[in-house]
Short mmCIF file of C-alpha atoms in Angstrom, two decimals:
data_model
loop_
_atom_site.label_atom_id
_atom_site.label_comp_id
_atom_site.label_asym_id
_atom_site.label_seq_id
_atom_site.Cartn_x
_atom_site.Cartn_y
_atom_site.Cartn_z
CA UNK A 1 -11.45 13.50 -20.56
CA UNK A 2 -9.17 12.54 -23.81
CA UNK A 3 -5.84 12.42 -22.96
CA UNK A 4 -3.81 15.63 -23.82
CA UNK A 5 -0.20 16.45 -24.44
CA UNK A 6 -0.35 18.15 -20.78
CA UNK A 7 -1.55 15.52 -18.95
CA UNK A 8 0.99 13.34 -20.54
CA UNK A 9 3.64 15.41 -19.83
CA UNK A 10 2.30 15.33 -16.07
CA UNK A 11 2.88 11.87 -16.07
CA UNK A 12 6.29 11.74 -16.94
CA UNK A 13 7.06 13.83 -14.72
CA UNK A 14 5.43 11.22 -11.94
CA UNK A 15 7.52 8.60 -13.59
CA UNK A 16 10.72 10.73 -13.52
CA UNK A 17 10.25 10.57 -9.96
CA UNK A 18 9.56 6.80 -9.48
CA UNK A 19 6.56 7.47 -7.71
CA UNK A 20 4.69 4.29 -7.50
CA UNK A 21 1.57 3.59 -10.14
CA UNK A 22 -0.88 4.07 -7.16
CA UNK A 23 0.51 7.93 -6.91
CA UNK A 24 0.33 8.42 -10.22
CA UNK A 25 -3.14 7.25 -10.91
CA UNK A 26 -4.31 9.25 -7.74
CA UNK A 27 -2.63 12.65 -8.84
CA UNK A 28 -3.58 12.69 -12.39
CA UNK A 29 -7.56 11.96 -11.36
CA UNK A 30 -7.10 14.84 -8.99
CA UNK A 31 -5.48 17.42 -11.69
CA UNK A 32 -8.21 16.14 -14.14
CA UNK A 33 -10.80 16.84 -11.44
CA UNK A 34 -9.11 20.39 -10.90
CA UNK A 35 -9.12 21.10 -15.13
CA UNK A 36 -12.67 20.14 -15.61
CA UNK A 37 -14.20 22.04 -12.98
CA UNK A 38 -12.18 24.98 -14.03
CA UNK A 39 -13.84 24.43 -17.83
CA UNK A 40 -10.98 22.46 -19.18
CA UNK A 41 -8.48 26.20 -19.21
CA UNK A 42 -5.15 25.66 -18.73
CA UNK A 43 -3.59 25.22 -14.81
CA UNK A 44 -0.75 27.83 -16.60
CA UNK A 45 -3.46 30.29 -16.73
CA UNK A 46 -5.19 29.68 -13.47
CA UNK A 47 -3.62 30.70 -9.94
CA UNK A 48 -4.59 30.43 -6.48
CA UNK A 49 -8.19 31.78 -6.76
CA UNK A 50 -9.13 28.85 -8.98
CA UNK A 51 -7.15 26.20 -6.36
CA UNK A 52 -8.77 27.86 -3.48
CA UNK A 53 -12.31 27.94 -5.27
CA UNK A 54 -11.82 23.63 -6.39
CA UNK A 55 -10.50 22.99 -2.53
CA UNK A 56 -13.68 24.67 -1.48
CA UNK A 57 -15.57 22.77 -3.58
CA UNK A 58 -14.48 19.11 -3.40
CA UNK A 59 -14.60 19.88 0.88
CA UNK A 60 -18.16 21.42 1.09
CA UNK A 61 -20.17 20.23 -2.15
CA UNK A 62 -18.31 16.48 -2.46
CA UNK A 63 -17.78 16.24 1.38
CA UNK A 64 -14.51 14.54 0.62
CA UNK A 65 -12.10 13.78 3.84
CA UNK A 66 -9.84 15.59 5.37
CA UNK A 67 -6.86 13.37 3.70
CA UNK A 68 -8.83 13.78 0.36
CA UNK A 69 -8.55 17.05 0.42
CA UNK A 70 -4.72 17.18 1.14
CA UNK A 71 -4.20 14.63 -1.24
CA UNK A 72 -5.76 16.61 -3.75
CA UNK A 73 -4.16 19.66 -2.90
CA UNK A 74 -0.73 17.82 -3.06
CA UNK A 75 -1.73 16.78 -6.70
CA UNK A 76 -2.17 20.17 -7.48
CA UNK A 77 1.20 21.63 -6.00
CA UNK A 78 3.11 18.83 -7.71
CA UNK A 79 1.44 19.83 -11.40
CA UNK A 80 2.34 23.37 -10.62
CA UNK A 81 5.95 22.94 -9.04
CA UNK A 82 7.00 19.78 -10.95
CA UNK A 83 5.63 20.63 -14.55
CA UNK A 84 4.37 24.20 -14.94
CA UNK A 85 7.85 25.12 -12.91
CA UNK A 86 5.70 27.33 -10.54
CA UNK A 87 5.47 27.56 -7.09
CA UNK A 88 2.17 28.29 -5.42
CA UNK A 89 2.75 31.39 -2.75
CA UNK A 90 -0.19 32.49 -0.47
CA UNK A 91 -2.84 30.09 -0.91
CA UNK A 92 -5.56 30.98 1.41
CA UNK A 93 -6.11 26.97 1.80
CA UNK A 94 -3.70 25.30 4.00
CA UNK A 95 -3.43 21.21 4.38
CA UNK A 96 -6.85 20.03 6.37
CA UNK A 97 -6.41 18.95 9.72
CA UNK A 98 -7.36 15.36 10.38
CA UNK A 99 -8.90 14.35 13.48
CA UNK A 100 -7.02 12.54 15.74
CA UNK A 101 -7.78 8.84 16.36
CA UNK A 102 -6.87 6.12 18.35
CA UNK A 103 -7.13 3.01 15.79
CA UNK A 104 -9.32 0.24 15.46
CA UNK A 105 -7.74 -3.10 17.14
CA UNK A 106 -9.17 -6.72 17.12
CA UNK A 107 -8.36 -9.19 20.48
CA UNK A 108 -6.47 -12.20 20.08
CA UNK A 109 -10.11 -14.19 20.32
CA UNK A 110 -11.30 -11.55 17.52
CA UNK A 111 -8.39 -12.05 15.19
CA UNK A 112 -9.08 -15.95 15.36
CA UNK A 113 -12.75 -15.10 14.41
CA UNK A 114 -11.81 -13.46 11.47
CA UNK A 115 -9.36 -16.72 10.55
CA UNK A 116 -11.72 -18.70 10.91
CA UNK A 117 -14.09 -17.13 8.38
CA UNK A 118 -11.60 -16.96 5.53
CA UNK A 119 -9.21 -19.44 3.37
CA UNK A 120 -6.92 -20.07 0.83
CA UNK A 121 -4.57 -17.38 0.55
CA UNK A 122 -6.57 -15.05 1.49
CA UNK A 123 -6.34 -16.40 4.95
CA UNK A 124 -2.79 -16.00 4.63
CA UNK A 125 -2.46 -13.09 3.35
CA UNK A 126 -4.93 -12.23 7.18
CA UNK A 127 -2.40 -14.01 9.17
CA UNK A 128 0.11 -12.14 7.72
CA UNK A 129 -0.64 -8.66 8.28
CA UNK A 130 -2.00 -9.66 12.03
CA UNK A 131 2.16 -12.25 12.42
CA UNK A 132 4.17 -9.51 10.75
CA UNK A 133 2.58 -6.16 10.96
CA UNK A 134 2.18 -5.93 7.56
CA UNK A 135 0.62 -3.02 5.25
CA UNK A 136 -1.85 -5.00 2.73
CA UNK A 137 0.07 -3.25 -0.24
CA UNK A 138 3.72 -4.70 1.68
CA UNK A 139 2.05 -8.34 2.34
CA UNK A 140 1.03 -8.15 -1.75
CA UNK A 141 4.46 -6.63 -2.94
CA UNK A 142 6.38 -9.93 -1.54
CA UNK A 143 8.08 -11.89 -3.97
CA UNK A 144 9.05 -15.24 -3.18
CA UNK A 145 13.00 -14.12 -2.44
CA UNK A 146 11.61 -12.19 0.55
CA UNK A 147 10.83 -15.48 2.59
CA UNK A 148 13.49 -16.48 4.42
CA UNK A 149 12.81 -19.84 5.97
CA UNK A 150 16.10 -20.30 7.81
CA UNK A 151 16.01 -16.55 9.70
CA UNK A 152 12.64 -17.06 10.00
CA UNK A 153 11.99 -13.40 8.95
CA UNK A 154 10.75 -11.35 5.92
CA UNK A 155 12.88 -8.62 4.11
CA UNK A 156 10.16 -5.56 3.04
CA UNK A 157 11.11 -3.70 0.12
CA UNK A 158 10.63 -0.22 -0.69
CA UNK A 159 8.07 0.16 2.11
CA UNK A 160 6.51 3.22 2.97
CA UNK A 161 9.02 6.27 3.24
CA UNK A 162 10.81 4.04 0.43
CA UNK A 163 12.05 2.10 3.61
CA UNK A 164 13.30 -1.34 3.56
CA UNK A 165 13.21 -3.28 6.77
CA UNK A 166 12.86 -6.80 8.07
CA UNK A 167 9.80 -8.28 9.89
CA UNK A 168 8.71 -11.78 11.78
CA UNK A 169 7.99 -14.68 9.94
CA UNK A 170 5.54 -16.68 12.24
CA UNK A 171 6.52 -20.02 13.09
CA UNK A 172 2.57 -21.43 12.90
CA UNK A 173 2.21 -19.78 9.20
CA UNK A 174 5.64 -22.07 7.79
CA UNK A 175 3.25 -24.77 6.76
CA UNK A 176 0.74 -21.98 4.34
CA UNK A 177 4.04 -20.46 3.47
CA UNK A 178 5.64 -23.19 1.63
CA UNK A 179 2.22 -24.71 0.05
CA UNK A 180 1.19 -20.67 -1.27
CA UNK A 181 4.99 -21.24 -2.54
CA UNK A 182 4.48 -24.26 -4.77
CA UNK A 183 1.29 -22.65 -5.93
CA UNK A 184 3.14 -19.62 -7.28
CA UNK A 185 5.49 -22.28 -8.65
CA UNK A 186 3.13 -24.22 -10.65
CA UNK A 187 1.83 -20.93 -12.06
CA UNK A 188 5.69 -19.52 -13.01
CA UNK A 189 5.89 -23.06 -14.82
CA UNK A 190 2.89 -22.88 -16.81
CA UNK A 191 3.46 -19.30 -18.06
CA UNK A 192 6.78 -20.76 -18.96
CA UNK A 193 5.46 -23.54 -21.17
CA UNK A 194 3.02 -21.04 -22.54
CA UNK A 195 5.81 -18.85 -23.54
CA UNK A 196 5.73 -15.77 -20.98
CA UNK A 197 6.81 -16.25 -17.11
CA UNK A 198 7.96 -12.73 -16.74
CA UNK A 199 7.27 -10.79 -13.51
CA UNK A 200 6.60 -7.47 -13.52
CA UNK A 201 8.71 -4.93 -12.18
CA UNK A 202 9.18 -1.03 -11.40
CA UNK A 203 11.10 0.52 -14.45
CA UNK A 204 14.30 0.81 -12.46
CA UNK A 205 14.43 -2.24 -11.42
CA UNK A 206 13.44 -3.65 -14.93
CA UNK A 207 16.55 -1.88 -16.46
CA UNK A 208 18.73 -3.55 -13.71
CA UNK A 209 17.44 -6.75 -13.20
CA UNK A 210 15.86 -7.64 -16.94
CA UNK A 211 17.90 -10.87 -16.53
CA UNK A 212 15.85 -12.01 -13.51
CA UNK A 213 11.94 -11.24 -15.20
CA UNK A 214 11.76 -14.77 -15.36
CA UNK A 215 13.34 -16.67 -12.85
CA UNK A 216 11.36 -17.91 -9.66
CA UNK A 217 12.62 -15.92 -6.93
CA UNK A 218 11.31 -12.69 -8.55
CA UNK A 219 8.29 -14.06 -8.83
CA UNK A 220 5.25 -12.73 -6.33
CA UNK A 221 4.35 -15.10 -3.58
CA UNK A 222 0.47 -13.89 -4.21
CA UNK A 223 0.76 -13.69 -8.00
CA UNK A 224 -2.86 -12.43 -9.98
CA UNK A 225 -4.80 -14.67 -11.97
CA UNK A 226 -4.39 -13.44 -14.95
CA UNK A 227 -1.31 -11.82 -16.79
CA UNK A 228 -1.51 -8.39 -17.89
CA UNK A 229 0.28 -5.33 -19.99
CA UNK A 230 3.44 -3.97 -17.99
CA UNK A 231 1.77 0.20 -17.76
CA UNK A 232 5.29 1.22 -18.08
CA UNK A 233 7.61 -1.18 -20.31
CA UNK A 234 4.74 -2.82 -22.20
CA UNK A 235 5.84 -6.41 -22.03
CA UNK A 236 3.33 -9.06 -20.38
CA UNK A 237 3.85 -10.07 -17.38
CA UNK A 238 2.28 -11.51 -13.68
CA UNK A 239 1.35 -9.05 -11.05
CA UNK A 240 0.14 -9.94 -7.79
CA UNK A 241 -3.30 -9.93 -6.75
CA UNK A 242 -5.22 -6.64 -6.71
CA UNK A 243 -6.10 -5.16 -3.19
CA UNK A 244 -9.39 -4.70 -3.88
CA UNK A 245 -9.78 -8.89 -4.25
CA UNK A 246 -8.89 -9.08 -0.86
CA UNK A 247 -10.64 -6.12 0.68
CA UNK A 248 -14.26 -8.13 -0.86
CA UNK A 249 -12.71 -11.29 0.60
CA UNK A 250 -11.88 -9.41 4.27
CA UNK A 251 -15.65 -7.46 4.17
CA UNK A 252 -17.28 -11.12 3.92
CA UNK A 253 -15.39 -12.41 6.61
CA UNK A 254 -15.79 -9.62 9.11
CA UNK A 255 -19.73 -10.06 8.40
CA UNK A 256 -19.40 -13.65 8.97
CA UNK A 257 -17.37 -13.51 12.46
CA UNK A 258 -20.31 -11.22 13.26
CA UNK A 259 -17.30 -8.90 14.54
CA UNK A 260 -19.38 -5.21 14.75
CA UNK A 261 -15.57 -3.28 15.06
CA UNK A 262 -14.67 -1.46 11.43
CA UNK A 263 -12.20 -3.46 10.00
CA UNK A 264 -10.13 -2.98 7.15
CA UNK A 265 -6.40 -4.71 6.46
CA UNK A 266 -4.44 -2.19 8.26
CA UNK A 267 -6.09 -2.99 11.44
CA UNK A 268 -4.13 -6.21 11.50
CA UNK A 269 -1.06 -4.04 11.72
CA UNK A 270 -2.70 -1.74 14.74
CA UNK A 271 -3.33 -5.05 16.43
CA UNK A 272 -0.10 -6.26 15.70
CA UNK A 273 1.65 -3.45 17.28
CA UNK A 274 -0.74 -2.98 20.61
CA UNK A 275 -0.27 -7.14 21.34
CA UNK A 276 3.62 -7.35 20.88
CA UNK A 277 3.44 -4.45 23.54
CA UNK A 278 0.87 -5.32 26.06
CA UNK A 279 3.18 -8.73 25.84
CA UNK A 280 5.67 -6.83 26.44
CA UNK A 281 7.98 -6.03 24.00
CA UNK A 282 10.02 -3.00 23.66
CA UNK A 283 8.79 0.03 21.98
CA UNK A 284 11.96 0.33 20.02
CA UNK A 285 11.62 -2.82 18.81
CA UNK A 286 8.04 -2.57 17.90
CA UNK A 287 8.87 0.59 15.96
CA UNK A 288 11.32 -1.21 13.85
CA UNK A 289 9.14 -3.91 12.88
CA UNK A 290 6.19 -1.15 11.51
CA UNK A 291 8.96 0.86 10.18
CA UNK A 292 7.82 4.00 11.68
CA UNK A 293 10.54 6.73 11.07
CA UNK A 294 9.33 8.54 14.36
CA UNK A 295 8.80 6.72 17.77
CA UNK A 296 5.84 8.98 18.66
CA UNK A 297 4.34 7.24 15.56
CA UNK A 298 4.47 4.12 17.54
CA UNK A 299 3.71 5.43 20.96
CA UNK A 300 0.31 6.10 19.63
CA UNK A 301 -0.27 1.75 20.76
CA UNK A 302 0.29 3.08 24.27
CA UNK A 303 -2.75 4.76 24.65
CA UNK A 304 -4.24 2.05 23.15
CA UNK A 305 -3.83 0.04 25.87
CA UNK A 306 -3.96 2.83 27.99
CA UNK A 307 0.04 1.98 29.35
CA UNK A 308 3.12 3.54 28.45
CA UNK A 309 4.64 -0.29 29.06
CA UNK A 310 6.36 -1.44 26.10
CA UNK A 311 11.76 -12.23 23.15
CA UNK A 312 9.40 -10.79 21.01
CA UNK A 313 7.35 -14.02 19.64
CA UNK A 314 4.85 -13.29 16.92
CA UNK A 315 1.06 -12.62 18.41
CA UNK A 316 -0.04 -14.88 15.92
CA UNK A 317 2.02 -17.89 17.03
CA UNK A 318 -0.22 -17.74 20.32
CA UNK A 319 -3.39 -18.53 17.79
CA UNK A 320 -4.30 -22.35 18.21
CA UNK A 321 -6.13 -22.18 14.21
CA UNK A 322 -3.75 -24.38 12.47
#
């Protein structure tokens, strides 16, 4: 679909809001989606019969999930509310309900199976999310300011909920820390001598801290390969590596450990939170290292370990792989 005046003005709107680039690819493929299969007419002309008749359809002929759907839907009310200045009254389609699930979560032993079956930073970037409790997209965001050696912890910011917070930096992962360091290093340098060295940054932030584009500290601790085209400010700069790198990296290695659990990044975080508390540790505590806004969020790891039982070291640190 070409790009139109509309959809442009949709994703201003997005920006206006400083949702992140993530959101605002998501919600304009869903609107798209929603114009097409209403034969390209105007959302200002279509109401809640068309909504109702697209939610139908993406549910029972595309068999999307139940988040899919509310994420679409949300895409929708956003255009409507945010843009076309109208609210949407009455729908007959209200947000799917997901199932409820007790997640995924790998044993010590299983973790270390995993390890073993990946390197580079990619293995570090494992460690991480299993030592900190981690999202992947948090573990990616880090720049190299966010490593605090000394405290031995790790300042998160803008996590989900727009959240800062602090985390564990695992004593066993100081070593990969500093060497994935001077590897970001010796990248930042050559982009310098080549003429760029700027990191990219939200366009807040850019405004703000323009001074700072180049200097190290700003720079990402798991910066890309290549340098790319800010989307927003247009300048080149470094990102960090895409998610999707690491996902392929993750899949190989779960095939290799011959592990037959589903595993995907966040379950590092799952099985962070379920062995800090079968160690132990407090459920407050726990809660503040995920960053969950509500403690039920959290208590969710009780029933994981079917106990309501909540020093709290690291579960990595108890890993003898380095």
């Amino acid at each position: 679909m070409p790009k139109s005046a509309f959809l442009e003005s949709v994703r201003v709107e997005i920006r206006t809001k400083h949702y992140s680039i993530k959101t605002e690819k998501t919600y304009l493929y869903w609107i798209k989606q929603f114009i097409l299969y209403n034969d390209k007419r105007h959302p200002n002309k279509m109401s809640n019969a068309e909504i109702e008749r697209f939610l139908n359809y993406i549910a029972a002929e595309r068999k999307v999930s139940a988040s899919t759907q509310n994420l679409a839907l949300c895409s929708i009310i956003f255009m409507y509310r945010h843009v076309i200045k109208q609210e949407i009254k009455n729908l007959k389609y209200d947000f799917a309900k997901q199932p409820k699930r007790l997640p995924t979560v790998l044993s010590p032993p299983e973790v270390f199976e995993v390890l073993k079956c990946m390197t580079g930073k990619y293995h570090l970037i494992t460690a991480l999310l299993y030592g900190g409790g981690f999202r992947l997209s948090e573990v990616l965001s880090l720049r190299i300011k966010d490593i605090d050696l000394i405290n031995r912890s790790i300042f998160i910011f803008n996590g989900k909920g727009r959240k800062d917070r602090y985390t564990l930096l695992p004593e066993s992962l100081i070593p990969m820390l500093k060497q994935q360091i001077e590897s970001a290093r010796l990248i930042h340098e050559r982009d310098l001598n080549e003429g760029f060295g700027s990191t990219s940054l939200p366009p807040a932030l850019h405004r703000k801290y323009k001074s700072s584009l180049h200097t190290f500290t700003w720079q990402y601790l798991f910066p890309s390969t290549t340098r790319c085209k800010h989307p927003y400010d247009g300048y080149i700069c470094r990102h960090h590596i895409h998610d999707t790198a690491y996902s392929k990296q993750l899949r190989s290695a779960v095939i290799a450990s011959k592990i037959t659990k589903r595993v995907t990044a966040h379950t590092f975080r799952h099985s962070f939170a379920t062995q800090l508390l079968r160690s132990g540790s407090d459920i407050r505590t726990v809660q503040e290292l995920l960053g969950h806004s509500d403690i039920k969020t959290t208590e969710l790891y009780t029933h994981v370990i079917g106990s309501k039982r909540a020093g709290t070291p690291s579960p990595i640190d108890t890993l003898k792989f380095l």
